[in-house]
Coordinates of C-alpha atoms and ligand atoms in Angstrom, one line a residue:
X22 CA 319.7 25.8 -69.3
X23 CA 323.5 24.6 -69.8
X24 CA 324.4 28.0 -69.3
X25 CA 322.3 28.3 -65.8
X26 CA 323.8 24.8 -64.8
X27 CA 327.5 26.2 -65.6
X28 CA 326.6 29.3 -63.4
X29 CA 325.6 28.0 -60.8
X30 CA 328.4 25.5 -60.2
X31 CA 330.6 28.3 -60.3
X32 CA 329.1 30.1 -57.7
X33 CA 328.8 27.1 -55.6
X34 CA 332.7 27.1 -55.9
X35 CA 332.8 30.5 -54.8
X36 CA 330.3 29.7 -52.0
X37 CA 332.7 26.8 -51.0
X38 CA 335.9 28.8 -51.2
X39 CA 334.5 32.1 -49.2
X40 CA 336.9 32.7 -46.1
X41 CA 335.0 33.2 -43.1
X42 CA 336.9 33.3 -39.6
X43 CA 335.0 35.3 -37.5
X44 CA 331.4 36.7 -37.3
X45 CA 332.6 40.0 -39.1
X46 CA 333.1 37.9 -41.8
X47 CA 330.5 35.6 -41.2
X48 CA 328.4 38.3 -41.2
X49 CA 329.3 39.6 -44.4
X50 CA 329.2 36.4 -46.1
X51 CA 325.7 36.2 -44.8
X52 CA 325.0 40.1 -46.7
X53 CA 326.5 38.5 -50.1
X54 CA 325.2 35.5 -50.5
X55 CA 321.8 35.9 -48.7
X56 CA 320.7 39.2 -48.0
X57 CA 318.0 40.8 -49.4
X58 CA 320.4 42.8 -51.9
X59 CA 322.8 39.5 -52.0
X60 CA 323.4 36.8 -54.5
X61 CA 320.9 34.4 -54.0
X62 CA 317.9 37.5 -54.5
X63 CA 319.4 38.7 -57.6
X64 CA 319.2 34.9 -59.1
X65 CA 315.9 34.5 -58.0
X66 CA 315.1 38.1 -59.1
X67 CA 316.5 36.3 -62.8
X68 CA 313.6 33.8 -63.1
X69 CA 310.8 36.3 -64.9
X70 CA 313.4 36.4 -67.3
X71 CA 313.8 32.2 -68.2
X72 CA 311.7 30.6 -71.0
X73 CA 308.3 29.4 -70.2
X74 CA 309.3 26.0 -70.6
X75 CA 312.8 26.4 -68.7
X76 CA 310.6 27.7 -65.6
X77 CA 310.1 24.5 -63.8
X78 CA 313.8 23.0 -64.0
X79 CA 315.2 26.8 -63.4
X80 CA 313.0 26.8 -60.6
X81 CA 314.2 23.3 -58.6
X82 CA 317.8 24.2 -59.6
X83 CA 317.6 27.8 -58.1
X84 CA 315.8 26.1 -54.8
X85 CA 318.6 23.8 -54.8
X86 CA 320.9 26.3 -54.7
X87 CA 319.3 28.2 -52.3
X88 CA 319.6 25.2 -50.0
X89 CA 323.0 24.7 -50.1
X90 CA 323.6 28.6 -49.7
X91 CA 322.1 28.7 -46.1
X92 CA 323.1 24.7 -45.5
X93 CA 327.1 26.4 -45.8
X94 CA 325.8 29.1 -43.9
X95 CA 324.9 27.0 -40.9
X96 CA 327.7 25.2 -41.1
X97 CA 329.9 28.6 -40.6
X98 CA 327.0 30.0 -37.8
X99 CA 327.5 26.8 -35.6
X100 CA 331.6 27.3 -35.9
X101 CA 331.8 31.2 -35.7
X102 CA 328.3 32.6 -34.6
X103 CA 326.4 33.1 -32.1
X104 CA 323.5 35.6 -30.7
X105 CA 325.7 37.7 -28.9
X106 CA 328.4 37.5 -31.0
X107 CA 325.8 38.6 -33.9
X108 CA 325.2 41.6 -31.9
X109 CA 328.6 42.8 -31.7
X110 CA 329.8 41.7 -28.2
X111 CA 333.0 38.8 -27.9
X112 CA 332.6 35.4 -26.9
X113 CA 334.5 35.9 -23.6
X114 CA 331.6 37.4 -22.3
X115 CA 329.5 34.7 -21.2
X116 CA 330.8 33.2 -17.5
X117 CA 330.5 29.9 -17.9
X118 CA 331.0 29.5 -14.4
X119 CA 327.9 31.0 -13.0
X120 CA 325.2 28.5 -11.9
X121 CA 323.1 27.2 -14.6
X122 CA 318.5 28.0 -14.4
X123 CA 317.5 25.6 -11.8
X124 CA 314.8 23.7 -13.6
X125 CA 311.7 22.8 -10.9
X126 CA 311.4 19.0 -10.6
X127 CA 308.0 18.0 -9.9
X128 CA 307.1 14.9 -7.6
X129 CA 305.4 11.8 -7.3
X130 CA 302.6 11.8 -4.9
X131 CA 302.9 9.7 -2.2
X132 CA 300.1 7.3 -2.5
X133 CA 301.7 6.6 -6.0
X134 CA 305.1 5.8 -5.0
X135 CA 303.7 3.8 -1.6
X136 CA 301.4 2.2 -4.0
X137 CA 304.2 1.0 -6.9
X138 CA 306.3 0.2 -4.3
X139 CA 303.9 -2.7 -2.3
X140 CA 302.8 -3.8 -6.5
X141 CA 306.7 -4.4 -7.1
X142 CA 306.8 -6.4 -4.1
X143 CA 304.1 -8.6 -4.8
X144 CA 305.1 -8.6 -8.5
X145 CA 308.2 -10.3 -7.6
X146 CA 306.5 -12.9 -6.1
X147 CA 304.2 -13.5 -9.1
X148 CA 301.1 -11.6 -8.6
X149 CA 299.9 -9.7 -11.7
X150 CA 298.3 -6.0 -11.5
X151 CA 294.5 -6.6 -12.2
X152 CA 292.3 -3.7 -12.9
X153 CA 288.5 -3.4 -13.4
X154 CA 286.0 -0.2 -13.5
X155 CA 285.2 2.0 -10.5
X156 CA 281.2 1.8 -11.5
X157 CA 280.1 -1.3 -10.7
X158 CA 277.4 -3.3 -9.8
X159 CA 275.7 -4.7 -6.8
X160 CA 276.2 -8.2 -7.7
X161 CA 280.3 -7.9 -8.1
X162 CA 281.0 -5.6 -5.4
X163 CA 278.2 -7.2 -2.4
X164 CA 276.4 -10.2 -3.4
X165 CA 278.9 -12.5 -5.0
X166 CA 281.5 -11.5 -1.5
X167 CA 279.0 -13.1 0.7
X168 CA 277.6 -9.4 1.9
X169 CA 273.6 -10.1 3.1
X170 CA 270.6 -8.1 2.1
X171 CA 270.9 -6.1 5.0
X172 CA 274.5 -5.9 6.3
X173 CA 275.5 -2.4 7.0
X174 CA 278.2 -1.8 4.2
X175 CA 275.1 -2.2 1.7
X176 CA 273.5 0.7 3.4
X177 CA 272.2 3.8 1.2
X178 CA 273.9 5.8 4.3
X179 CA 277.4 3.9 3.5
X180 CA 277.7 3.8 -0.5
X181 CA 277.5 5.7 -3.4
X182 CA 274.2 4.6 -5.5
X183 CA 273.8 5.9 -8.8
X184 CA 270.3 7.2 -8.5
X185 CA 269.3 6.8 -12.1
X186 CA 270.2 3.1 -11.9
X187 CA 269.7 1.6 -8.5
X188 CA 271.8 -1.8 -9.5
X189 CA 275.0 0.8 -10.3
X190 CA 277.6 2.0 -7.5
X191 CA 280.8 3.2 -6.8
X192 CA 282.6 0.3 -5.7
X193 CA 283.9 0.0 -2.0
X194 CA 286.9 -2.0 -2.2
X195 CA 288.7 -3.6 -5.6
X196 CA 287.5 -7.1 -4.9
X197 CA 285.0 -6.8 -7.1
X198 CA 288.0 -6.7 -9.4
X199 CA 289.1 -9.9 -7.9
X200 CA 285.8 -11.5 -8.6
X201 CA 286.0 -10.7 -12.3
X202 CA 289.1 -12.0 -12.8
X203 CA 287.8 -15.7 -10.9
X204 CA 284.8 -15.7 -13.2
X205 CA 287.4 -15.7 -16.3
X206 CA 288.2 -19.1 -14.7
X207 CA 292.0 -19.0 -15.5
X208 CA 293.5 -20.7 -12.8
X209 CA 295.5 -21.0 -10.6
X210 CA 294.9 -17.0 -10.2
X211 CA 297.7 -14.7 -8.7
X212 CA 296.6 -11.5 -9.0
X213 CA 297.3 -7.6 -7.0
X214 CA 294.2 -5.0 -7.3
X215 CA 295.3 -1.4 -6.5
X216 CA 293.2 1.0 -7.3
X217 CA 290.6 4.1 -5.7
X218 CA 287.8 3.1 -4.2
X219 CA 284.4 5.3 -2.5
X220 CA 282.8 5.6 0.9
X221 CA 280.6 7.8 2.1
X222 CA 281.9 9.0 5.2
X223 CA 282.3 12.9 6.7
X224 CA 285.5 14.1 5.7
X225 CA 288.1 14.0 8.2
X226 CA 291.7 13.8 9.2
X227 CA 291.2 9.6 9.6
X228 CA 288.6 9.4 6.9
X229 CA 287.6 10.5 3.3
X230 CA 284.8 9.8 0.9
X231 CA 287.6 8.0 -1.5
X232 CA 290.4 6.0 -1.0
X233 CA 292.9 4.0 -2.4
X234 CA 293.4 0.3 -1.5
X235 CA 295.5 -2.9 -2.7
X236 CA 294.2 -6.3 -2.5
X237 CA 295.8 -9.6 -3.5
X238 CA 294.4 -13.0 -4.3
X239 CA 295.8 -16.3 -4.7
X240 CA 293.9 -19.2 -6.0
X241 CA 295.5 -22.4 -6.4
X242 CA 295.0 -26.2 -5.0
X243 CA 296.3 -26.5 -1.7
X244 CA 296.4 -22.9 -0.6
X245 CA 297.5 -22.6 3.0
X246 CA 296.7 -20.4 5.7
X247 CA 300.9 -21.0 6.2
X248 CA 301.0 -19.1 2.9
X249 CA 299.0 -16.8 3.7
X250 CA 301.3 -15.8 6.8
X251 CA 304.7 -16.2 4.9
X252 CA 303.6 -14.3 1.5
X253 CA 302.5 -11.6 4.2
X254 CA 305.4 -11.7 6.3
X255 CA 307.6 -11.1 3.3
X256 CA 305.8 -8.6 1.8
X257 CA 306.4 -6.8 5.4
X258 CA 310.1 -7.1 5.5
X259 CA 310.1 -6.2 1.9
X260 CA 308.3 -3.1 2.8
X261 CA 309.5 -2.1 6.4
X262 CA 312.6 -3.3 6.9
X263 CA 313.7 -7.0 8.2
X264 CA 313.3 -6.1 11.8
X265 CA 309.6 -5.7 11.1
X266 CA 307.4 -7.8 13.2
X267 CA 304.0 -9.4 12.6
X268 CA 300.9 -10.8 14.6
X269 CA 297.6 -11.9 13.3
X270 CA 294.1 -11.4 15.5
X271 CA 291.5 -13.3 15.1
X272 CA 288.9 -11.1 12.6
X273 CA 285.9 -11.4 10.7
X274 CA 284.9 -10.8 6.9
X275 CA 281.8 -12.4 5.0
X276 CA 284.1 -13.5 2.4
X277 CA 287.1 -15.3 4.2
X278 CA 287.2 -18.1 6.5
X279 CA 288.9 -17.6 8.8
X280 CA 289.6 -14.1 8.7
X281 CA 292.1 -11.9 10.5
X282 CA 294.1 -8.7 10.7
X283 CA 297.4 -8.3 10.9
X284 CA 299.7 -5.6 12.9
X285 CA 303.3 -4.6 12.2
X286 CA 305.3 -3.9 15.1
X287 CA 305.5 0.1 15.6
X288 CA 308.1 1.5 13.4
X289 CA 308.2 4.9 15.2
X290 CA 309.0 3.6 18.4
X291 CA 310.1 -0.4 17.4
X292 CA 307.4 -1.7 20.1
X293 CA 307.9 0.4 22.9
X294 CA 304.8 2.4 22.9
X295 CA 304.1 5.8 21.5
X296 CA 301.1 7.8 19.9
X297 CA 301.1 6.5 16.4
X298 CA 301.0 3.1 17.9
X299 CA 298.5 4.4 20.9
X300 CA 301.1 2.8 23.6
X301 CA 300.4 -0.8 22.4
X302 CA 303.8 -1.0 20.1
X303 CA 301.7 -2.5 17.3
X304 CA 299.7 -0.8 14.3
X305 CA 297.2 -2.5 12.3
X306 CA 297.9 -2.4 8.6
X307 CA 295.6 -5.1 6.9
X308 CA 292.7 -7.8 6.7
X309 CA 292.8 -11.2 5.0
X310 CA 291.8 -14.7 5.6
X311 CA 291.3 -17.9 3.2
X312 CA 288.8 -16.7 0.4
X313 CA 285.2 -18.4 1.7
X314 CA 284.4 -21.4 -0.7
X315 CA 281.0 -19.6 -1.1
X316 CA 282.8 -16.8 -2.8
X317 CA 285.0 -19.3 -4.8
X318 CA 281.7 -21.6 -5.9
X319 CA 279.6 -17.5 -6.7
X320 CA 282.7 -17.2 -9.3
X321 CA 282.3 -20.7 -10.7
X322 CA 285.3 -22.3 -8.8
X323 CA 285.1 -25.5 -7.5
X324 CA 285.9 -25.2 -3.7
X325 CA 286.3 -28.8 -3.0
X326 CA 289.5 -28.6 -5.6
X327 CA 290.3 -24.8 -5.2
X328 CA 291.2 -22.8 -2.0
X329 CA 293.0 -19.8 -1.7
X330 CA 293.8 -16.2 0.3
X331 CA 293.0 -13.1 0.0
X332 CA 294.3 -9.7 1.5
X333 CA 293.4 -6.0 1.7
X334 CA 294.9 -2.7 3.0
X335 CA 294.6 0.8 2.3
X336 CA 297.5 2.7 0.7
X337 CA 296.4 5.8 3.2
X338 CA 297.2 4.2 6.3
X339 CA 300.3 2.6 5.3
X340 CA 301.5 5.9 3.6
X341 CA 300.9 7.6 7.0
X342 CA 302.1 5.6 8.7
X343 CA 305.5 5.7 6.9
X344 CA 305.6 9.7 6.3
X345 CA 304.1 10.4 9.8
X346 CA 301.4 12.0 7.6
X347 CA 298.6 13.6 10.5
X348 CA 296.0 13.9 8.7
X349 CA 294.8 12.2 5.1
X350 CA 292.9 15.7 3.8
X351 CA 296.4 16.4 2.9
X352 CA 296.6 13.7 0.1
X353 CA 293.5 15.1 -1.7
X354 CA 294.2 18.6 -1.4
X355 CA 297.0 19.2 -4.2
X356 CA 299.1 21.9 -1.9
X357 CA 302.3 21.8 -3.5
X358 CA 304.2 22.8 0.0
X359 CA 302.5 19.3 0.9
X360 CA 303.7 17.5 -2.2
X361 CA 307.3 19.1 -3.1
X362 CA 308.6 17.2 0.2
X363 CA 308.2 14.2 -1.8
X364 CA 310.4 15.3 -4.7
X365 CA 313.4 12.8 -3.8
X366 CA 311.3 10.1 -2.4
Ligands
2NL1365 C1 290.5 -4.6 4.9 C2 290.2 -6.0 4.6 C3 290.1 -7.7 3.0 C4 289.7 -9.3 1.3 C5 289.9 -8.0 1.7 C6 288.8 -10.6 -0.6 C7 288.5 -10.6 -1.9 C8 287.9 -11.6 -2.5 C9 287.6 -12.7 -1.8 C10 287.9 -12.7 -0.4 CL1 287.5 -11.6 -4.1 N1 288.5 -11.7 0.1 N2 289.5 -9.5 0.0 C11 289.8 -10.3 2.2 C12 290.1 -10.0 3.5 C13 290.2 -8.7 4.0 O1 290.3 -6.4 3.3 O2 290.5 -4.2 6.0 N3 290.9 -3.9 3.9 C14 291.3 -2.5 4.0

């Protein structure tokens, strides 16, 4: 075993002191040491010839060897090799000054980046992303928001049931999120709700069967309707640019009182009248009101302590509405010629 030891040191030494300065002789280091007629072989080729009981320590220090052969060997490829140069042509003839393989970027789709975008701005202000399932039930997405028996959003014709289990549906907005998170009880509550939600309407340029919407809820004591309008009015600036404009007309929801809807001044044609804004230099981009203290006392919130706004809008329309998007099939549709313009967005 001494002997094996003392051999192999020595031909580590030799290993070590090998001159290699180009790949002719990096090649030919590569034939002596580890080629299949080259030094490390022939040792290896020496082990049916060790001692039973020598086997397993002539055995880790061969593999040990082994590793330091190719180890050096790596060491010399990175410095004097490469695949061409392997194959017998020079270094010079690579031009390092044509243009690199243009590597496709892929995109964000635009409801995603119009969505993280309005979720940032509301973030800063406080609001936390809330998120709840898209299979709810009748109770969280109608009944505890005020909707009656028969009010037309409830209508077999207008939602998605889930036949095997009347009380399930696919909710119609993400307040039903916003309920769950005032049944929790944590307040004051300062929540944002993005997320898809499902109608059943005919598929059109204006309309689809799903959607994606963002709603916000604050609960607190002494919640204004003057909050309301300035959280909103930043969020517009925020989102449009400070020259933005906004008005409020007078609206109605079952679960806010009193309810409105709010326009931004045309940003196509700042007010003057054009088709986006149908001549009337405003565009409607959302409902809200102060949360109904029926809604608040559903979710176990005392409404004589508690009062607070709530907001919705639909990332569609807004993403539109900033793209000049014509028709909202396009979102849905997964045509890359559609999505690539959105690569540097
Ligand atoms: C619209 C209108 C709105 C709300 C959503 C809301 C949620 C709770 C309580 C009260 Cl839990 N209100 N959300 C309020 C007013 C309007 O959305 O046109 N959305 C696209």
């Amino acid at each position: 075993m001494n002997s094996l030891i003392e051999l192999l040191a020595k031909h580590k030494a030799e290993v070590s002191a090998a001159v290699v300065n180009d790949a002719a002789s990096l090649e030919q280091f590569r034939i002596q040491y580890l080629g299949t007629k080259g030094l490390v072989k022939s040792l290896m080729g020496e082990m049916k010839n060790v001692l039973p009981e020598d086997k397993k320590e002539a055995g880790r220090l061969l593999n040990e060897f082994k590793l330091f052969v190719e180890n050096q060997f790596q060491l010399l490829l990175e410095q004097y090799g490469s695949e061409s140069n392997s194959k017998g042509s020079k270094s010079d003839d690579i031009d390092l000054s044509l243009p690199g393989v243009e590597l496709p970027l892929g995109s964000r789709h635009p409801i995603s980046i119009i969505r993280d975008r309005m979720v940032e701005i509301f973030e800063r202000l406080g609001f936390r992303v809330a998120e709840g399932p898209e299979i709810e039930d009748d109770w969280h997405n109608f009944t505890a928001l005020n909707l009656p028996e028969h009010h037309p959003a409830r209508d077999m014709q207008d939602t998605f049931y889930i036949s095997q289990q009347p009380d399930w549906l696919l909710r119609t907005h993400t307040s039903s999120v916003q309920i769950r998170e005032m049944q929790k009880g944590q307040l004051p509550l300062r929540i944002i709700c993005p997320g898809r939600v499902y109608r059943n309407e005919t598929i059109s340029a204006r309309a689809h069967c799903f959607f994606h919407q963002v709603e916000g809820l604050y609960i607190a004591e002494n919640v204004s309707f003057a909050d309301l309008k300035q959280t909103l009015y930043h969020f517009v600036k925020e989102m449009f640019g400070e020259q933005a404009k906004i008005r409020f007309r007078p609206s109605y929801f079952p679960f806010t009182e009193p309810s409105a809807e709010m326009d931004i001044s045309c940003l196509i044609c700042e007010g003057k009248g054009c088709s986006v804004c149908k001549r009337t230099g405003w565009v409607e981009i959302l409902g809200c009101g102060m949360v109904h203290p029926q809604v608040l006392e559903n979710c176990g919130i005392d409404s004589t302590k508690y009062s607070g706004f709530a907001f919705g809008m639909g990332i569609e329309r807004i993403t539109m509405l900033m793209y000049q998007v014509k028709d909202l099939r396009l979102f849905s549709e997964n045509d890359v010629r559609f999505l690539k313009q959105f690569t540097l967005a």
